[in-house]
């Protein structure tokens, strides 16, 4: 993830590999994150981004894009469970799911755990990410041959323009930061198109950066833009994510003719999915935003 500041993204973020440490610097927030690495396993410059894979001493393999940490073997479950399960247990009966981004396939794996889901289409702009994930993160791509899964490689901004109206139950935007190829995935026009393709009762979920660093900027703007785009309700759910800026991350849900502050608690409690972080209690707790976030989001009630 790259560094960010109130008026956008600081291109000053960078990464260094000194004395066996991979460090991602978030210059505008005066912080950085490091992992001890033992070797570099892979590097490819795709038409969209620089993709690198490192072997680390304590976090398994590490995937970076343009010098930003994307995921590690050790803690990607936090992000992949929280970008998938709150939205799926919020929707009344999710059958048709689309993931924009998500090329590492970890989110796809989580969505496919839901037996009621009939079809999942994943659209990532960069096929190199999926090919690298197949080689270096096989646990994430283990479900890719599920007959319900369809992988496409295209620009999600363009794909959504051509997608059929009222055709999707849950739309997951699992993208990189809102810079470069992902910038268009955070704009109101794109969110309007997301609203158009969702069926009534549909749920949109988007990774929404750090509650500590971005509540007064990116998260507040995203929630405003989601409402501008026609969504009736929004909810931001914070969760721990050690390898991302501030160690604390979030997803933001938006509902089309539905209240995303409520979810199928009985189903979220009774399920037998082999999860390591998501529970109905964790979901309920994440909906109870801390006072500092409510203030920065201008939201009296979460
Ligand atoms: N979990 C990671 C995080 O929060 O940073 C992101 C997961 S995944 C690696 C992010 C994906 O977004 C990348 O594979 C990238 O290729 C994809 N992406 C960026 N812009 C895109 C676009 N316009 N359309 C489709 N995929 C895009």
Coordinates of C-alpha atoms and ligand atoms in Angstrom, one line a residue:
X1 CA 0.0 0.0 0.0
X2 CA 1.5 3.4 -0.7
X3 CA 1.6 6.4 1.6
X4 CA -1.3 8.9 1.5
X5 CA -2.1 12.3 2.8
X6 CA -5.3 14.4 3.0
X7 CA -5.1 15.7 -0.6
X8 CA -4.3 12.4 -2.2
X9 CA -1.4 10.1 -2.6
X10 CA 2.1 11.0 -1.9
X11 CA 4.3 9.7 -4.6
X12 CA 7.1 10.0 -2.1
X13 CA 6.4 6.5 -0.7
X14 CA 9.2 4.1 -1.5
X15 CA 10.7 0.9 -0.5
X16 CA 14.2 -0.1 0.3
X17 CA 15.9 -3.4 0.7
X18 CA 18.7 -2.8 3.2
X19 CA 20.6 -5.5 5.1
X20 CA 17.9 -8.0 4.4
X21 CA 15.0 -5.9 5.3
X22 CA 12.1 -4.9 3.0
X23 CA 10.9 -1.5 4.1
X24 CA 7.8 0.3 2.8
X25 CA 7.9 4.0 3.7
X26 CA 4.7 6.1 4.0
X27 CA 6.4 9.4 3.9
X28 CA 3.3 11.6 4.3
X29 CA 2.4 9.8 7.5
X30 CA 6.0 9.6 8.9
X31 CA 5.8 5.9 9.3
X32 CA 7.2 2.8 7.7
X33 CA 6.8 -1.0 7.8
X34 CA 9.6 -3.6 7.5
X35 CA 9.9 -7.3 7.1
X36 CA 13.1 -9.3 7.3
X37 CA 13.6 -11.0 3.9
X38 CA 15.8 -13.9 3.0
X39 CA 15.7 -13.7 -0.8
X40 CA 13.9 -12.2 -3.8
X41 CA 11.9 -14.9 -5.5
X42 CA 10.4 -13.1 -8.5
X43 CA 10.2 -9.8 -10.3
X44 CA 8.2 -8.8 -13.4
X45 CA 7.4 -5.3 -14.8
X46 CA 3.9 -5.7 -16.3
X47 CA 2.2 -3.0 -18.4
X48 CA 0.5 -1.9 -15.2
X49 CA 2.9 -2.2 -12.3
X50 CA 6.1 -3.7 -11.0
X51 CA 5.4 -7.0 -9.3
X52 CA 7.9 -8.5 -6.8
X53 CA 7.8 -11.6 -4.5
X54 CA 10.1 -12.0 -1.6
X55 CA 10.7 -14.9 0.9
X56 CA 10.5 -13.4 4.4
X57 CA 11.8 -14.9 7.7
X58 CA 8.6 -14.7 9.7
X59 CA 5.7 -13.9 7.3
X60 CA 6.1 -16.5 4.6
X61 CA 6.1 -15.1 1.1
X62 CA 5.5 -11.4 0.5
X63 CA 3.8 -9.9 -2.7
X64 CA 4.4 -6.2 -3.5
X65 CA 3.1 -4.1 -6.4
X66 CA 5.0 -0.9 -7.2
X67 CA 6.8 -1.2 -3.9
X68 CA 3.6 -1.4 -1.9
X69 CA 2.9 -4.4 0.3
X70 CA -0.1 -6.4 -1.0
X71 CA -0.1 -9.5 1.1
X72 CA 1.9 -12.1 3.0
X73 CA 1.3 -15.7 3.6
X74 CA 1.0 -15.1 7.3
X75 CA -1.6 -12.4 7.6
X76 CA -3.6 -12.1 4.4
X77 CA -6.5 -14.0 6.0
X78 CA -7.4 -10.9 7.9
X79 CA -8.0 -8.9 4.8
X80 CA -9.5 -11.6 2.6
X81 CA -12.0 -12.7 5.2
X82 CA -13.0 -9.1 6.0
X83 CA -13.5 -8.0 2.4
X84 CA -15.6 -11.0 1.6
X85 CA -17.7 -12.3 4.6
X86 CA -19.3 -9.1 6.0
X87 CA -20.7 -8.3 2.5
X88 CA -21.8 -11.8 1.9
X89 CA -23.5 -12.2 5.3
X90 CA -25.1 -8.7 4.8
X91 CA -26.8 -9.7 1.5
X92 CA -30.0 -11.6 2.0
X93 CA -29.1 -14.4 -0.5
X94 CA -25.9 -13.8 -2.5
X95 CA -25.8 -15.9 -5.7
X96 CA -24.0 -13.7 -8.3
X97 CA -20.8 -12.1 -7.1
X98 CA -18.2 -10.0 -9.0
X99 CA -14.7 -9.1 -7.8
X100 CA -12.9 -6.2 -9.4
X101 CA -9.2 -6.5 -8.7
X102 CA -8.3 -9.4 -6.4
X103 CA -5.8 -10.9 -8.8
X104 CA -4.0 -12.8 -6.0
X105 CA -7.3 -14.8 -5.8
X106 CA -7.5 -14.8 -1.9
X107 CA -10.9 -13.0 -2.0
X108 CA -12.2 -15.4 -4.7
X109 CA -11.3 -18.3 -2.4
X110 CA -13.3 -16.8 0.5
X111 CA -16.4 -16.0 -1.7
X112 CA -16.4 -19.6 -3.0
X113 CA -16.7 -20.9 0.6
X114 CA -20.4 -19.8 0.5
X115 CA -22.4 -22.7 -0.9
X116 CA -25.2 -20.5 -2.0
X117 CA -23.0 -18.5 -4.3
X118 CA -23.7 -19.8 -7.9
X119 CA -21.2 -17.7 -9.9
X120 CA -18.1 -15.5 -9.2
X121 CA -16.5 -13.4 -11.9
X122 CA -13.1 -11.9 -11.1
X123 CA -11.8 -9.0 -13.3
X124 CA -8.2 -8.0 -12.7
X125 CA -6.3 -5.7 -15.1
X126 CA -3.0 -7.6 -14.6
X127 CA -2.8 -11.3 -15.4
X128 CA 0.8 -11.3 -14.0
X129 CA -0.6 -11.0 -10.5
X130 CA -2.6 -14.2 -10.9
X131 CA 0.3 -16.1 -12.5
X132 CA 2.6 -15.1 -9.7
X133 CA 0.0 -16.1 -7.1
X134 CA -0.3 -19.5 -8.7
X135 CA 3.5 -20.0 -8.3
X136 CA 4.2 -18.3 -4.9
X137 CA 0.8 -18.3 -3.1
X138 CA -0.8 -21.6 -4.1
X139 CA -3.1 -21.6 -1.0
X140 CA -4.8 -18.5 -2.4
X141 CA -5.4 -19.9 -5.9
X142 CA -6.5 -23.4 -4.7
X143 CA -10.2 -22.7 -5.5
X144 CA -9.6 -21.3 -9.0
X145 CA -10.8 -24.4 -10.8
X146 CA -14.1 -24.3 -8.9
X147 CA -16.7 -24.5 -11.8
X148 CA -18.5 -21.4 -10.3
X149 CA -15.3 -19.3 -10.8
X150 CA -14.6 -17.2 -13.9
X151 CA -11.3 -15.2 -14.2
X152 CA -11.1 -12.3 -16.6
X153 CA -8.2 -10.0 -17.2
X154 CA -9.5 -6.5 -18.1
X155 CA -9.8 -3.0 -16.7
X156 CA -12.6 -3.0 -14.1
X157 CA -13.5 0.6 -14.9
X158 CA -14.3 -0.4 -18.5
X159 CA -15.8 -3.8 -17.6
X160 CA -18.4 -2.2 -15.3
X161 CA -19.5 0.2 -18.1
X162 CA -20.6 -2.8 -20.3
X163 CA -22.0 -4.9 -17.4
X164 CA -25.8 -5.6 -17.5
X165 CA -28.1 -3.6 -15.2
X166 CA -29.5 -5.3 -12.1
X167 CA -27.3 -8.3 -12.7
X168 CA -25.1 -8.7 -9.6
X169 CA -25.8 -9.4 -5.9
X170 CA -22.5 -8.6 -4.3
X171 CA -19.7 -6.5 -6.0
X172 CA -16.3 -6.5 -4.3
X173 CA -13.7 -3.9 -5.2
X174 CA -10.4 -5.5 -4.1
X175 CA -8.0 -3.0 -5.6
X176 CA -4.7 -1.4 -5.0
X177 CA -4.6 2.2 -3.7
X178 CA -6.6 4.9 -5.6
X179 CA -3.6 5.8 -7.8
X180 CA -2.5 4.5 -11.2
X181 CA -4.7 1.8 -12.7
X182 CA -7.0 1.7 -9.6
X183 CA -7.7 5.5 -9.4
X184 CA -10.8 5.2 -11.5
X185 CA -12.2 2.6 -9.1
X186 CA -12.8 5.2 -6.4
X187 CA -14.6 7.9 -8.5
X188 CA -18.3 8.7 -8.3
X189 CA -19.0 7.8 -11.9
X190 CA -17.6 4.4 -11.3
X191 CA -19.7 4.0 -8.1
X192 CA -22.8 5.1 -10.1
X193 CA -22.1 2.3 -12.5
X194 CA -21.7 -0.1 -9.6
X195 CA -25.1 1.0 -8.3
X196 CA -26.6 0.4 -11.8
X197 CA -25.3 -3.2 -12.1
X198 CA -26.3 -4.2 -8.6
X199 CA -29.7 -5.8 -8.2
X200 CA -32.1 -4.3 -5.6
X201 CA -30.8 -5.5 -2.2
X202 CA -27.3 -5.6 -3.7
X203 CA -24.2 -4.9 -1.7
X204 CA -21.0 -3.1 -2.8
X205 CA -17.8 -3.5 -0.7
X206 CA -14.6 -1.7 -1.3
X207 CA -11.2 -1.8 0.5
X208 CA -11.1 1.7 2.1
X209 CA -7.6 2.2 3.6
X210 CA -6.5 3.0 7.1
X211 CA -9.0 4.2 9.8
X212 CA -6.2 6.0 11.6
X213 CA -4.7 7.7 8.5
X214 CA -7.7 8.1 6.2
X215 CA -10.9 8.5 8.1
X216 CA -11.0 12.3 7.5
X217 CA -10.0 11.9 3.9
X218 CA -10.4 8.8 1.7
X219 CA -12.9 7.0 3.8
X220 CA -15.1 10.1 4.4
X221 CA -14.9 10.9 0.7
X222 CA -15.7 7.4 -0.4
X223 CA -18.8 7.2 1.9
X224 CA -20.0 10.6 0.6
X225 CA -19.4 9.4 -3.0
X226 CA -21.2 6.2 -2.4
X227 CA -24.3 8.1 -1.2
X228 CA -23.9 10.5 -4.2
X229 CA -23.9 7.4 -6.5
X230 CA -27.3 6.4 -5.1
X231 CA -26.6 3.9 -2.4
X232 CA -29.0 4.1 0.5
X233 CA -26.7 3.1 3.3
X234 CA -22.9 2.8 4.0
X235 CA -20.9 1.1 6.8
X236 CA -17.2 1.1 7.4
X237 CA -15.7 -1.9 9.1
X238 CA -12.2 -1.5 10.6
X239 CA -10.0 -4.6 11.2
X240 CA -6.3 -5.3 12.1
X241 CA -3.9 -5.7 9.2
X242 CA -0.3 -5.7 10.4
X243 CA 1.4 -5.3 7.0
X244 CA -0.6 -2.2 5.8
X245 CA 0.0 1.4 6.8
X246 CA -0.8 2.0 10.5
X247 CA -1.4 -1.8 10.9
X248 CA -5.2 -1.1 10.8
X249 CA -7.4 -1.3 7.7
X250 CA -11.0 -1.1 6.6
X251 CA -13.6 -2.1 4.1
X252 CA -16.7 0.1 3.4
X253 CA -20.0 -1.5 2.5
X254 CA -22.8 0.3 0.5
X255 CA -26.4 -1.0 0.1
X256 CA -28.8 -0.6 -2.8
X257 CA -32.2 -0.5 -1.2
X258 CA -30.9 -2.2 1.9
X259 CA -29.3 -1.3 5.3
X260 CA -25.7 -2.5 5.4
X261 CA -25.6 -1.8 9.2
X262 CA -27.6 -5.1 9.7
X263 CA -26.6 -8.6 8.6
X264 CA -27.7 -12.2 8.8
X265 CA -26.5 -12.7 12.3
X266 CA -27.9 -16.2 12.8
X267 CA -26.3 -17.4 9.5
X268 CA -23.0 -15.6 10.4
X269 CA -23.1 -17.5 13.7
X270 CA -24.3 -20.9 12.5
X271 CA -22.0 -21.3 9.5
X272 CA -19.3 -24.0 9.4
X273 CA -16.8 -22.2 7.2
X274 CA -13.2 -22.7 8.2
X275 CA -12.5 -19.1 9.1
X276 CA -9.7 -17.6 11.2
X277 CA -10.9 -14.1 11.9
X278 CA -14.5 -13.4 10.8
X279 CA -17.3 -14.1 13.3
X280 CA -20.7 -12.6 13.8
X281 CA -19.3 -10.9 16.9
X282 CA -16.3 -9.5 15.0
X283 CA -18.7 -8.2 12.3
X284 CA -21.0 -6.7 14.9
X285 CA -18.0 -5.1 16.7
X286 CA -16.6 -3.7 13.5
X287 CA -19.9 -1.9 12.9
X288 CA -19.6 0.0 16.2
X289 CA -17.2 2.7 15.0
X290 CA -15.0 4.4 17.6
X291 CA -15.9 8.0 18.5
X292 CA -12.8 9.5 16.7
X293 CA -13.9 7.8 13.4
X294 CA -17.5 9.0 13.8
X295 CA -16.3 12.5 14.3
X296 CA -14.0 12.4 11.3
X297 CA -16.7 10.8 9.2
X298 CA -19.2 13.3 10.3
X299 CA -21.4 10.4 11.3
X300 CA -23.3 10.7 14.6
X301 CA -24.0 7.0 14.6
X302 CA -21.3 4.8 13.0
Ligands
LIG1 N1 -5.3 -6.7 -0.9 C1 -4.6 -5.8 -1.6 C2 -4.7 -4.4 -1.0 O1 -5.6 -4.1 -0.3 O2 -3.8 -3.6 -1.4 C3 -5.0 -5.7 -3.1 C4 -5.3 -7.0 -3.7 S1 -5.0 -7.2 -5.4 C5 -3.3 -7.5 -5.4 C6 -5.2 -5.6 -6.0 C7 -5.4 -5.7 -7.5 O3 -6.0 -4.6 -8.1 C8 -4.1 -5.9 -8.3 O4 -4.0 -7.3 -8.7 C9 -4.2 -5.0 -9.5 O5 -3.8 -5.5 -10.7 C10 -5.8 -4.7 -9.5 N2 -6.2 -3.5 -10.2 C11 -5.8 -2.3 -10.1 N3 -6.5 -1.4 -10.9 C12 -7.4 -2.2 -11.6 C13 -8.4 -1.9 -12.5 N4 -8.6 -0.7 -13.0 N5 -9.2 -3.0 -12.9 C14 -9.0 -4.2 -12.4 N6 -8.0 -4.5 -11.5 C15 -7.2 -3.5 -11.1

